[in-house]
Coordinates of C-alpha atoms (C1' of nucleotides) in Angstrom, one line a residue:
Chain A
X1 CA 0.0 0.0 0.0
X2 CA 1.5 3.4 -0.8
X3 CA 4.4 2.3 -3.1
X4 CA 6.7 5.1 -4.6
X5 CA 5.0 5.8 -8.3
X6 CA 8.0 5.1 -9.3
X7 CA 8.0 1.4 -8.3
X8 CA 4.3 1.8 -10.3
X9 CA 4.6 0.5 -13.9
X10 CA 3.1 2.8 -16.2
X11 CA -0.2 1.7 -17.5
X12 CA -0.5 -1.3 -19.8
X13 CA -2.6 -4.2 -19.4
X14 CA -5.9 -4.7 -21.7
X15 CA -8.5 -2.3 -21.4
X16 CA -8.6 0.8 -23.8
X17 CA -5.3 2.5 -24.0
X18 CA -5.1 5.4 -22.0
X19 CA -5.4 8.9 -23.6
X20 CA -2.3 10.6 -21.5
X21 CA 0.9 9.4 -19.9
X22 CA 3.1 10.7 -17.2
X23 CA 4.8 13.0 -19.4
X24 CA 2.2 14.9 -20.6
X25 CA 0.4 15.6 -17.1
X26 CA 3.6 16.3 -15.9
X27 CA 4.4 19.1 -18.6
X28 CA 0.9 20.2 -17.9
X29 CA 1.6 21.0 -14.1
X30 CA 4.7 22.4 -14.8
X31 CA 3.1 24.9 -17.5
X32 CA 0.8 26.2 -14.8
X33 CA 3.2 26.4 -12.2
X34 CA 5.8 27.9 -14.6
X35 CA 2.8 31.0 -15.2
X36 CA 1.2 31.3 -12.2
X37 CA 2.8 29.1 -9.3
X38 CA 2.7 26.4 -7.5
X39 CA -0.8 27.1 -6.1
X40 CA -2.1 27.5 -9.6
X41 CA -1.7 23.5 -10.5
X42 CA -4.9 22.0 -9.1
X43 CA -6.4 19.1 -10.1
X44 CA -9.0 20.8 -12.0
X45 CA -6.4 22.9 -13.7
X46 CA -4.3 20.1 -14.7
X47 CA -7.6 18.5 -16.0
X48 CA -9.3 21.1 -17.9
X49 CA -5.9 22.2 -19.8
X50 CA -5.6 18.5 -21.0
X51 CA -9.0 18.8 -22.4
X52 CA -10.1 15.7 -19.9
X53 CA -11.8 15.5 -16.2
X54 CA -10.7 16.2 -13.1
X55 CA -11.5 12.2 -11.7
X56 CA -9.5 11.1 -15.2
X57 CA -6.3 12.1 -13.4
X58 CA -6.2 10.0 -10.8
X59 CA -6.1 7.0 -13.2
X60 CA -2.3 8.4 -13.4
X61 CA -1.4 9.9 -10.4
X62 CA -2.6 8.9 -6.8
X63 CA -2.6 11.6 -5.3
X64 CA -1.7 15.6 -6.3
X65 CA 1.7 14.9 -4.3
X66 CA 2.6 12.8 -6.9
X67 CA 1.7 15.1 -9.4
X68 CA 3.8 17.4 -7.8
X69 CA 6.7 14.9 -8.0
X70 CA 5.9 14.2 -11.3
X71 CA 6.7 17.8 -12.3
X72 CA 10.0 17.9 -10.3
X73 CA 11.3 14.5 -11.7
X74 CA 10.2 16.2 -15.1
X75 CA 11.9 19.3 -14.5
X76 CA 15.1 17.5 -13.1
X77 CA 15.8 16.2 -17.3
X78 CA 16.3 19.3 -18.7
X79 CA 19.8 19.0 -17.8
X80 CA 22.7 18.4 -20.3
X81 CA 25.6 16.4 -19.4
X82 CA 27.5 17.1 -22.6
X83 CA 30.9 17.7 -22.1
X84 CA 31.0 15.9 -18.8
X85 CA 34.4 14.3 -17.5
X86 CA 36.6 16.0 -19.9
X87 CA 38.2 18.4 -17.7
X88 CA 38.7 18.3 -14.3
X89 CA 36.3 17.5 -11.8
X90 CA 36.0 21.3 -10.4
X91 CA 34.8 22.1 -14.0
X92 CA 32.5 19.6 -13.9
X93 CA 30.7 20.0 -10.7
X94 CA 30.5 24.0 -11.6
X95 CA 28.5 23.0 -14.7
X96 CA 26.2 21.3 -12.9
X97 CA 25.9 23.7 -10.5
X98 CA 24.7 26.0 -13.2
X99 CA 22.6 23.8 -14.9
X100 CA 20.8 23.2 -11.6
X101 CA 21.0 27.2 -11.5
X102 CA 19.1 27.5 -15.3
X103 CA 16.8 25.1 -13.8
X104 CA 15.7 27.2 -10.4
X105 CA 15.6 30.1 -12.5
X106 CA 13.3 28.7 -15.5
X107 CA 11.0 27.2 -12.8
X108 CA 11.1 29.4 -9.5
X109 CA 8.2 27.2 -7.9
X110 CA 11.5 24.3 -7.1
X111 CA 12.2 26.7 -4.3
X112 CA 8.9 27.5 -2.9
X113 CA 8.6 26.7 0.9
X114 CA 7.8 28.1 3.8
X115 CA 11.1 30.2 4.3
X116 CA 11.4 30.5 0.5
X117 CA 12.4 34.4 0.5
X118 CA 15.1 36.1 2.3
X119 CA 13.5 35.7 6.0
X120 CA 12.9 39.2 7.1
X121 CA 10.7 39.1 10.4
X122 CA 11.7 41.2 13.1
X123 CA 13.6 38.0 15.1
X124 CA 15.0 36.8 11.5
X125 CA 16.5 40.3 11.0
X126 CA 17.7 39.7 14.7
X127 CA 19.7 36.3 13.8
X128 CA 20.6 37.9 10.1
X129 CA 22.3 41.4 11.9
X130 CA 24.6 39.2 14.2
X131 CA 25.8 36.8 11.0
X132 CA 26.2 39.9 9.2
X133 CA 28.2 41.4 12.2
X134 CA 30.5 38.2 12.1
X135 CA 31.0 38.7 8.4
X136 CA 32.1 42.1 9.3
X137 CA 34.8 40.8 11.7
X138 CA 36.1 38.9 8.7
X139 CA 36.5 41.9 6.7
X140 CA 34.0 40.4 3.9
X141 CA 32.5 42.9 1.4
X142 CA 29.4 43.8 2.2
X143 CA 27.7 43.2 -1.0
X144 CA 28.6 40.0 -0.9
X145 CA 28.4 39.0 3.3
X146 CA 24.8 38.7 2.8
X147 CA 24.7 36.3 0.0
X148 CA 27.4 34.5 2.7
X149 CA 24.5 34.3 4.8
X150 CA 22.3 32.9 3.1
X151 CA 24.3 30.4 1.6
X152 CA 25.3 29.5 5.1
X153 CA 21.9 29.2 6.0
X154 CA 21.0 26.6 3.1
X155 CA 24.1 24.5 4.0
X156 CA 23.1 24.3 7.4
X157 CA 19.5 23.4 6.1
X158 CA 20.8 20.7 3.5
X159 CA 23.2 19.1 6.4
X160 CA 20.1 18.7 8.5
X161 CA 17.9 18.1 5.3
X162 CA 20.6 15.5 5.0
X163 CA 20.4 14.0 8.6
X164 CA 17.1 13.8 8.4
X165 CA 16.6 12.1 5.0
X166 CA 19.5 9.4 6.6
X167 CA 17.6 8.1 8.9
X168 CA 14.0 8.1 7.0
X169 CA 16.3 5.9 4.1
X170 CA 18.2 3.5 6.9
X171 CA 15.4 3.2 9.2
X172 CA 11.9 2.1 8.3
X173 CA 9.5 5.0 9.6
X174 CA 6.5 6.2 8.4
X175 CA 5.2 3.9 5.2
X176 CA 6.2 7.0 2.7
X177 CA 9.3 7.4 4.0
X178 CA 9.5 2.9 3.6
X179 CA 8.3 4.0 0.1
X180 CA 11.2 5.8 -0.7
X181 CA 13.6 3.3 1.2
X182 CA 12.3 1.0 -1.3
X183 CA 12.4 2.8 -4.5
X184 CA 16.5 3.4 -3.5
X185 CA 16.8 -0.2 -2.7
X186 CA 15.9 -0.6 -6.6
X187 CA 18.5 1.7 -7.8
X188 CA 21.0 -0.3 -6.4
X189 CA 19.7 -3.4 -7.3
X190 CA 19.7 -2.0 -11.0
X191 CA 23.3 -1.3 -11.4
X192 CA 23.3 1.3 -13.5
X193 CA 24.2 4.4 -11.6
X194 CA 27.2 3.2 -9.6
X195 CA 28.0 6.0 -7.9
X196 CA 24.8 7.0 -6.4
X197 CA 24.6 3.0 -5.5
X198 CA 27.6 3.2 -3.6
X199 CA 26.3 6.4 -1.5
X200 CA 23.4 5.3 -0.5
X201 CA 24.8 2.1 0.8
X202 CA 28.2 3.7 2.3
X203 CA 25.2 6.1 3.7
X204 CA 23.7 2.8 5.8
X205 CA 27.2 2.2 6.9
X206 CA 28.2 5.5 8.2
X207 CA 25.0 6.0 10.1
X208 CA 27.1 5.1 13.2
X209 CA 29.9 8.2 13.2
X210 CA 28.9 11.5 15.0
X211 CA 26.7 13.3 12.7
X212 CA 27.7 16.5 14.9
X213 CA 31.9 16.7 14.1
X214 CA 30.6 15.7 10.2
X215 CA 28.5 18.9 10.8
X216 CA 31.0 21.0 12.2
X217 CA 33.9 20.0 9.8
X218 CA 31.6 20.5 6.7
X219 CA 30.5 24.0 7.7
X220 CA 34.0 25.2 8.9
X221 CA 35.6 24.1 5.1
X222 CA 32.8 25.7 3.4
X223 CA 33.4 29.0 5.9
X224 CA 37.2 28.7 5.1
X225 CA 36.6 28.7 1.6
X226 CA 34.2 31.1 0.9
X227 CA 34.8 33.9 3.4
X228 CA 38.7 33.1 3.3
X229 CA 41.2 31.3 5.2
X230 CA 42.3 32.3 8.6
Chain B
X1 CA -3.5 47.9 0.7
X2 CA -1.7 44.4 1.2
X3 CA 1.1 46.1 3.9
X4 CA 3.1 43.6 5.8
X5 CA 2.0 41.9 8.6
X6 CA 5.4 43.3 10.1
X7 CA 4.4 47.1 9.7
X8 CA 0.6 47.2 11.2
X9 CA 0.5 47.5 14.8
X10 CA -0.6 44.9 17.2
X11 CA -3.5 45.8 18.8
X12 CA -4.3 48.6 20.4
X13 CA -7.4 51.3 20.8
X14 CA -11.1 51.5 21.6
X15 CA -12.6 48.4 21.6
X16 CA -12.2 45.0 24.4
X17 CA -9.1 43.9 25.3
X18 CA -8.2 41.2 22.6
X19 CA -8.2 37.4 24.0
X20 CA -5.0 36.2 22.5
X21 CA -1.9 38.1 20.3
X22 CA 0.3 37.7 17.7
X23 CA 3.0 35.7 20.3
X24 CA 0.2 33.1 21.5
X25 CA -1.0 32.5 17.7
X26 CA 1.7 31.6 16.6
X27 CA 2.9 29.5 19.7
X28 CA -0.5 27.3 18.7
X29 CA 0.6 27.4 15.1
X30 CA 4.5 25.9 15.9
X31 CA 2.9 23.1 18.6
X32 CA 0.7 21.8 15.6
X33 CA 3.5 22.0 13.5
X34 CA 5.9 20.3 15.6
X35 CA 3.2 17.1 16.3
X36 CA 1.6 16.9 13.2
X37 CA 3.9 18.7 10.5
X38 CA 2.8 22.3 8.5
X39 CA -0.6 20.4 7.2
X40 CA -2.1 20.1 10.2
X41 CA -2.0 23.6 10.6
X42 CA -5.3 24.9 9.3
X43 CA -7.4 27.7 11.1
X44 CA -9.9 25.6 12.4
X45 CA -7.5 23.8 14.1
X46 CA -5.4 26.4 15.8
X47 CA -8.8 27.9 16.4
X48 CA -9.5 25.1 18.3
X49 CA -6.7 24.8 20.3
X50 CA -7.1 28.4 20.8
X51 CA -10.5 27.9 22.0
X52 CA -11.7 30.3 19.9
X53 CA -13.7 30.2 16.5
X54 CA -12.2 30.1 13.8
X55 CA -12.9 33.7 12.0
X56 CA -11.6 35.0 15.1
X57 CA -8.1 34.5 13.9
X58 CA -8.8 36.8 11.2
X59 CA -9.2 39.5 13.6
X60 CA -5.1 39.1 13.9
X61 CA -4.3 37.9 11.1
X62 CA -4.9 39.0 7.3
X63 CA -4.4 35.4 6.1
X64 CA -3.2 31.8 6.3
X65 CA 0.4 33.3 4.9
X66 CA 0.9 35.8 7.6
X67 CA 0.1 33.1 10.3
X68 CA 2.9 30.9 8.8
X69 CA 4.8 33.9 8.6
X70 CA 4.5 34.8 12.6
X71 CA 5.7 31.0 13.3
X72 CA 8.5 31.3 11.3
X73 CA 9.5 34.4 13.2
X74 CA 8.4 33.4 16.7
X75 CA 10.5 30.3 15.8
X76 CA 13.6 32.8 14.7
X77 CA 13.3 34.2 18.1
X78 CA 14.8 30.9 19.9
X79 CA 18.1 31.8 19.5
X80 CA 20.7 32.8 22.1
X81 CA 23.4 35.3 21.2
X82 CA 25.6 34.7 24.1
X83 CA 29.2 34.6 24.0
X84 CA 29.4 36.5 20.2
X85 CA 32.1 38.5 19.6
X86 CA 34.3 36.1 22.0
X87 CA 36.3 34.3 19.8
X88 CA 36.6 34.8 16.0
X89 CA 34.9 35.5 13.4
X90 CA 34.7 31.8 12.5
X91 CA 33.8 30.7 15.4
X92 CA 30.6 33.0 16.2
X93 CA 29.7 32.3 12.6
X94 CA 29.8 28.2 13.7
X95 CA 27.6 28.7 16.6
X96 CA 25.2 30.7 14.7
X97 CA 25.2 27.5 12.0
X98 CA 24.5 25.2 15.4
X99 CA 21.7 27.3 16.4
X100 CA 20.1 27.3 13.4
X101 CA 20.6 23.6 12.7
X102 CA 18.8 23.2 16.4
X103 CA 16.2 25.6 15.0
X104 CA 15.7 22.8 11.9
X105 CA 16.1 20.2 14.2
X106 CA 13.4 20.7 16.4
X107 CA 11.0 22.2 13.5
X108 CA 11.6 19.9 10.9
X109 CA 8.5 21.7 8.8
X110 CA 10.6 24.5 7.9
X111 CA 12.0 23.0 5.6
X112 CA 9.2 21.4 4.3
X113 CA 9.0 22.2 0.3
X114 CA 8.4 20.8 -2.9
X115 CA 12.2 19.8 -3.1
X116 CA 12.4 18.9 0.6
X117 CA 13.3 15.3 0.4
X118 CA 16.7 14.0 -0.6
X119 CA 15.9 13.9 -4.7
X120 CA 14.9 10.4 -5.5
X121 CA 12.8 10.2 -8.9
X122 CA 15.0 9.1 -12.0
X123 CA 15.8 12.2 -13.3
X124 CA 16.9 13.4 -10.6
X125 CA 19.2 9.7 -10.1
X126 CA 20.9 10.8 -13.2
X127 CA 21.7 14.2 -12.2
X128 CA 22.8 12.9 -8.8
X129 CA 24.9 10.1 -10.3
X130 CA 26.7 12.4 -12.6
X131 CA 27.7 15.0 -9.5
X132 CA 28.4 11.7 -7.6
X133 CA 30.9 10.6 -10.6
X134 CA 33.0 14.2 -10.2
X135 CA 33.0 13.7 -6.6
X136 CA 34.6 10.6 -7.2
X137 CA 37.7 12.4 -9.7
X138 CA 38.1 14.6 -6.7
X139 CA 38.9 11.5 -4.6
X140 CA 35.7 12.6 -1.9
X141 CA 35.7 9.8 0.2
X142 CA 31.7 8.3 -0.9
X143 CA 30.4 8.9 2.9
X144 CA 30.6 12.8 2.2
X145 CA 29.9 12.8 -1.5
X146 CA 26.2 12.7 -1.1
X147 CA 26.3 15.4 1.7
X148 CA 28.3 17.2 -0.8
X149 CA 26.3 17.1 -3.3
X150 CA 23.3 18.5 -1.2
X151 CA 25.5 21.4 -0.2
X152 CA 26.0 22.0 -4.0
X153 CA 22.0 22.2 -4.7
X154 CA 21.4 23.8 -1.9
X155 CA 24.0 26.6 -2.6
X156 CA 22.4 26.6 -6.0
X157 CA 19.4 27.0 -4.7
X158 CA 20.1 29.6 -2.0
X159 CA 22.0 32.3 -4.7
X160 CA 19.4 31.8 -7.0
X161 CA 16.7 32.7 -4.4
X162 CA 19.0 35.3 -3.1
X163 CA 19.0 36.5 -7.0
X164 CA 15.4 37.0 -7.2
X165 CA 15.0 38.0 -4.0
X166 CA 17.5 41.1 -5.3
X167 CA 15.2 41.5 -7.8
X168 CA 12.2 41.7 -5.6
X169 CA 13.7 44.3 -2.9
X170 CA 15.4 46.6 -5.9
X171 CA 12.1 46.2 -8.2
X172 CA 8.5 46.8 -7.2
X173 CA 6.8 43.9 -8.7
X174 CA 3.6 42.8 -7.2
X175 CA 2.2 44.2 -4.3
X176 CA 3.7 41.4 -1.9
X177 CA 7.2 41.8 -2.7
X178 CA 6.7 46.0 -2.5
X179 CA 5.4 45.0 1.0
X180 CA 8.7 42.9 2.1
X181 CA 10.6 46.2 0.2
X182 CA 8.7 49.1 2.8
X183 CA 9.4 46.5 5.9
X184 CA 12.9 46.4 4.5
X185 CA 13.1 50.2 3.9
X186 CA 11.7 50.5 7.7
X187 CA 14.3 48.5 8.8
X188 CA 17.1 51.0 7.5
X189 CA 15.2 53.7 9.3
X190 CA 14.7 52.3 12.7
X191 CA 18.6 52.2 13.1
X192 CA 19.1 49.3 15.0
X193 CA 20.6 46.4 12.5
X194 CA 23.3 48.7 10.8
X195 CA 24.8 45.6 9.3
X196 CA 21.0 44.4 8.2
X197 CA 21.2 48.5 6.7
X198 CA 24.1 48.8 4.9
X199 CA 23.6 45.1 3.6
X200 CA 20.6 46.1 2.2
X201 CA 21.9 49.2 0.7
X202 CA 24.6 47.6 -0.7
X203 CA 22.6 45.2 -2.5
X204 CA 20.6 47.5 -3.7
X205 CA 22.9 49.3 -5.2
X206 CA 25.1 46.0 -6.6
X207 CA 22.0 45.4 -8.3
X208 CA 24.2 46.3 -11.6
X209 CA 26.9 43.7 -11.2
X210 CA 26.9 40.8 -12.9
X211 CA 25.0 38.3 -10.9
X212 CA 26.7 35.0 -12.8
X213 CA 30.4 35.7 -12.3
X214 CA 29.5 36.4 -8.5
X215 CA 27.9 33.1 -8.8
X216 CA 30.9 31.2 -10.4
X217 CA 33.0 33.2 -7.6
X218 CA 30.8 31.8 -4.8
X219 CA 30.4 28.6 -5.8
X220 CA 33.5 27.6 -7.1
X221 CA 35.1 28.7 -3.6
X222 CA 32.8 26.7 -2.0
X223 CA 33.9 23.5 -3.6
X224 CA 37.3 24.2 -3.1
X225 CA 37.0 24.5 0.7
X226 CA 34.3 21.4 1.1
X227 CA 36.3 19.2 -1.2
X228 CA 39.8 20.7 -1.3
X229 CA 42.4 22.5 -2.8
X230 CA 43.5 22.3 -6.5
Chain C
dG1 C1' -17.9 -14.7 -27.2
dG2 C1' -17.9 -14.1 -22.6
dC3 C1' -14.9 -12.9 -19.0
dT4 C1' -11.8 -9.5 -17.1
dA5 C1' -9.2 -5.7 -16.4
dC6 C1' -8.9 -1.7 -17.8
dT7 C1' -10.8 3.3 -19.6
dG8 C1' -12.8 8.2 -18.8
dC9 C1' -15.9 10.7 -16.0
dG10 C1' -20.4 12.8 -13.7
dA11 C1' -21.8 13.5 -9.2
dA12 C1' -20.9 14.0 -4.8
dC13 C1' -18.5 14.5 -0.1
dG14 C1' -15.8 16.6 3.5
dA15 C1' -12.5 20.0 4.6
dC16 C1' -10.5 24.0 3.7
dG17 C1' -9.5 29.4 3.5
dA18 C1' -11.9 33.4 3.6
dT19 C1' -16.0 36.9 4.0
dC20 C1' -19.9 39.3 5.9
dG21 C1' -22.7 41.2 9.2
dC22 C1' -24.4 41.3 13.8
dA23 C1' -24.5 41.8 18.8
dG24 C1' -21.7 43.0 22.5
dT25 C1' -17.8 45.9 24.8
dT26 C1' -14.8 49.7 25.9
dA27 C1' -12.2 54.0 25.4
dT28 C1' -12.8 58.8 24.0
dG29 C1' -14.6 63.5 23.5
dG30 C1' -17.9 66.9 24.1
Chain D
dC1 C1' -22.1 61.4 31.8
dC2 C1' -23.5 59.6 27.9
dA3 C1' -23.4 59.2 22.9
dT4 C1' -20.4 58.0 19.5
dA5 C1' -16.9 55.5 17.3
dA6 C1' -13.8 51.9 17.1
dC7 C1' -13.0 47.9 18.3
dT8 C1' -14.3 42.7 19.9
dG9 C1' -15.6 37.5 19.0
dC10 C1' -18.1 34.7 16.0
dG11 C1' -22.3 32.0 13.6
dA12 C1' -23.4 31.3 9.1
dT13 C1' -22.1 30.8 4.7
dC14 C1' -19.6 30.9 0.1
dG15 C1' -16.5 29.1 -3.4
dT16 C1' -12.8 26.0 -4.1
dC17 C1' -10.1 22.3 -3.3
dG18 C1' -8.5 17.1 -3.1
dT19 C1' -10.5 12.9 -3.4
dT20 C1' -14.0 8.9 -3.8
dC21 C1' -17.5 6.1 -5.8
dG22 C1' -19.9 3.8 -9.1
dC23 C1' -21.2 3.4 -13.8
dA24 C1' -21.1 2.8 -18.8
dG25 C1' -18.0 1.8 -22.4
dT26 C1' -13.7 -0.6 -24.5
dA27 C1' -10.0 -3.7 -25.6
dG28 C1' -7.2 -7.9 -24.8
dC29 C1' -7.2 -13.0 -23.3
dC30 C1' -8.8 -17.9 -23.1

DNA sequence: GGCTACTGCGAACGACGATCGCAGTTATGG
DNA sequence: CCATAACTGCGATCGTCGTTCGCAGTAGCC
C-alpha cells in the first residue's frame, strides 16, 4: 500500500489505451506552475488544460503529491551532461551547479517553501544582523556577506535536510518514508548508476559516526573557503 | 492595501481587550506544527486549540500566509546570542550554524518544500549520479559525497533565491514583494541592524553587477574548501 | 464470445480558506 | 455622563479544493 510511483509500472494491461501518460500531465503542471505558481496546478487545472476530467487524473497519479513529483522528476531532465568528464572534476561539478541554477531560474516554484524568501521578520532580521556582524569581523565585502548568509543558511539546512533524510532511508519509519527506502533499494539493485549505489549504501554504513563533528567539519571548510582562510 | 504583517501594529485602541496576540497564535501554530507537521496547521485547528472560532483568527491575522509567517519568526526568536564577539569570526559564525541547525532540528517543517526530500525520482538519479561521478575524480571519500552534493543544490538554490530576492527588494513587482521592500526600507530607518542597513543598501545598489560571475566566484570557492584544494 | 481488467468521468463529499454582518464591549470626546 | 466611534468574538455561509465512488463503455485474453 502506498508504493513510490516510481516502483508503479506505467499503465498497460488490456482495457482501452489510455489517452495521456506521465509526461504529458507532468508538462501540464509544470506549465501552470511555470505562469502562475505552485498554487495554480490544481487538479482541475491540470484536467481542464488536457482537455479531460478532473477524476481522469487520478487514473495516473494517486494523489496531487505525486503530481507534484511528477513535475520535479520532469523538470530535473532538462539538464545536459554534454561535455562531462573531460576536464577536471572542479569544472565539472561548476557546470552542474549552473545547470541546476538554469533550472531554479526557469522554474522558481523548485524553491517555494515556507522560508522560500530572504527571511525578514523582526527575530529573523535579529539572527541575520549578528551573522552579518560576524562577516564584518572577517572583513568580507558587504555586498557580498549577505549572500554569505544565506548560503550559510542553506548548507546548514541541507546538512540537517541530509540527517534527516538518513535516517528516513536506513530506518523504516512512516510507510512514505518505507516507500522511498524501497524505490533506492531498486537503484541499487539495477546497477546502473554506480556511484549514487555506492552512497546510499556507504550512507547505511556511516549511520554510526557523529553526525555532529561531520557537521562542524563541513561548515568550517565551506566557511574557510568562501569567506577566506584564517 | 496588502502592507506587511510586520508594519501594522498589534492591537491597540477602543474596543475590548483582545483574547489572544500575535505571540500566543503563533505559539498554537509551531505546537501543531511540531506534532503533526505544516498540514495540520489549518485555522480551524489552531482555532480550536485556541479555544476560539475560527474567524476569530482573522481578527489578527490578514491570512493563512501571515500566520505561517508569525511562526517562522516566533521560531527565529529561539536563538541565544551569548558569547558572540568572544572568539573569532569563525567561530561566532559556527555557533550561529548550530543554532540554526537546532532551529531545523526541532521544526523539521521549515524546511518542508516541494524539493524537501533528498531527490529520488529518475531524473533526478541521473543528475545525482553524474555529480556523484565528479566527486569521485576529486577522490571525496563516498560517505561525504552525497552530503556534498546537497550542499551544492542547496548553494544553487540559495543564490538563485538570493537572486530573485535582489530582484524583488530593488524592483516593485507585485504588491507582496513592494510590502517585504517598505518592511525592508523600515528596517534602515529604525537604526538598530546597521549591518541588516548597509547590507541592504549595498545590495541594492550592486544590483548592476553581474550576478553570474559572483555566482561562479561563490560557488567555485565553496567546492574548493568542502572538497579541497587544486 | 464471454470474462476480465482496464478506460474516462459525472456527481458528490468533506475539509479548507476566507467573507460578511451582527451583537456585545470599551475608550474617547464633548 | 453619555453618545459616538472603534473595536471585539463569532455564527453562518460561500466558493474551491483534493479525493472517492460507481457506472457505462472498451479492448485484450482464453
Amino acid at each position: 500500500m502506498a508504493v513510490s510511483i516510481w516502483l508503479r509500472p506505467e499503465r498497460t494491461g488490456r482495457g482501452p489505451s489510455p489517452a495521456f501518460d506521465r509526461g504529458r500531465i507532468a508538462a501540464a503542471g509544470v506549465a501552470l506552475a511555470d505562469a502562475d505558481g505552485l498554487a495554480a496546478v490544481t487538479m482541475r487545472a491540470v484536467a481542464d488544460s488536457l482537455g479531460a476530467a478532473p477524476a481522469s487524473l487520478y487514473r495516473y497519479v494517486a494523489t496531487r503529491d505525486e503530481l507534484l513529483e511528477l513535475m520535479v522528476d520532469q523538470v530535473n531532465g532538462d539538464v545536459s551532461y554534454d561535455g562531462l568528464g573531460a576536464g577536471d572534476w572542479l569544472e565539472d561539478l561548476l557546470a552542474l551547479a549552473r545547470e541546476a541554477r538554469e533550472r531554479y531560474r526557469a522554474h522558481p516554484w523548485l524553491l517555494d517553501g515556507i522560508e522560500a524568501k530572504i527571511p525578514l521578520g523582526p527575530r529573523a532580521t535579529d539572527f541575520l544582523e549578528h551573522a552579518l556582524a560576524a562577516c564584518a569581523a572577517a572583513s568580507v565585502e558587504p555586498g557580498t556577506a549577505i549572500e554569505a548568509v544565506a548560503v550559510i543558511l542553506a548548507l546548514v539546512g541541507a546538512l540537517t535536510r541530509a540527517e534527516l533524510g538518513r535516517r528516513a532511508i536506513g530506518l523504516t519509519d512512516s510507510e512514505r518514508r518505507q516507500a522511498k527506502s524501497e524505490y533506492a533499494a531498486q537503484i541499487v539493485k539495477a546497477g546502473d548508476h554506480p556511484h549514487v549505489a555506492a552512497a546510499l549504501a556507504s550512507r547505511a554504513a556511516e549511520q554510526a559516526t557523529d553526525p555532529d563533528a561531520q557537521f562542524d567539519r563541513v561548515v568550517t571548510r565551506v566557511l574557510i573557503g568562501l569567506l577566506g582562510g584564517r
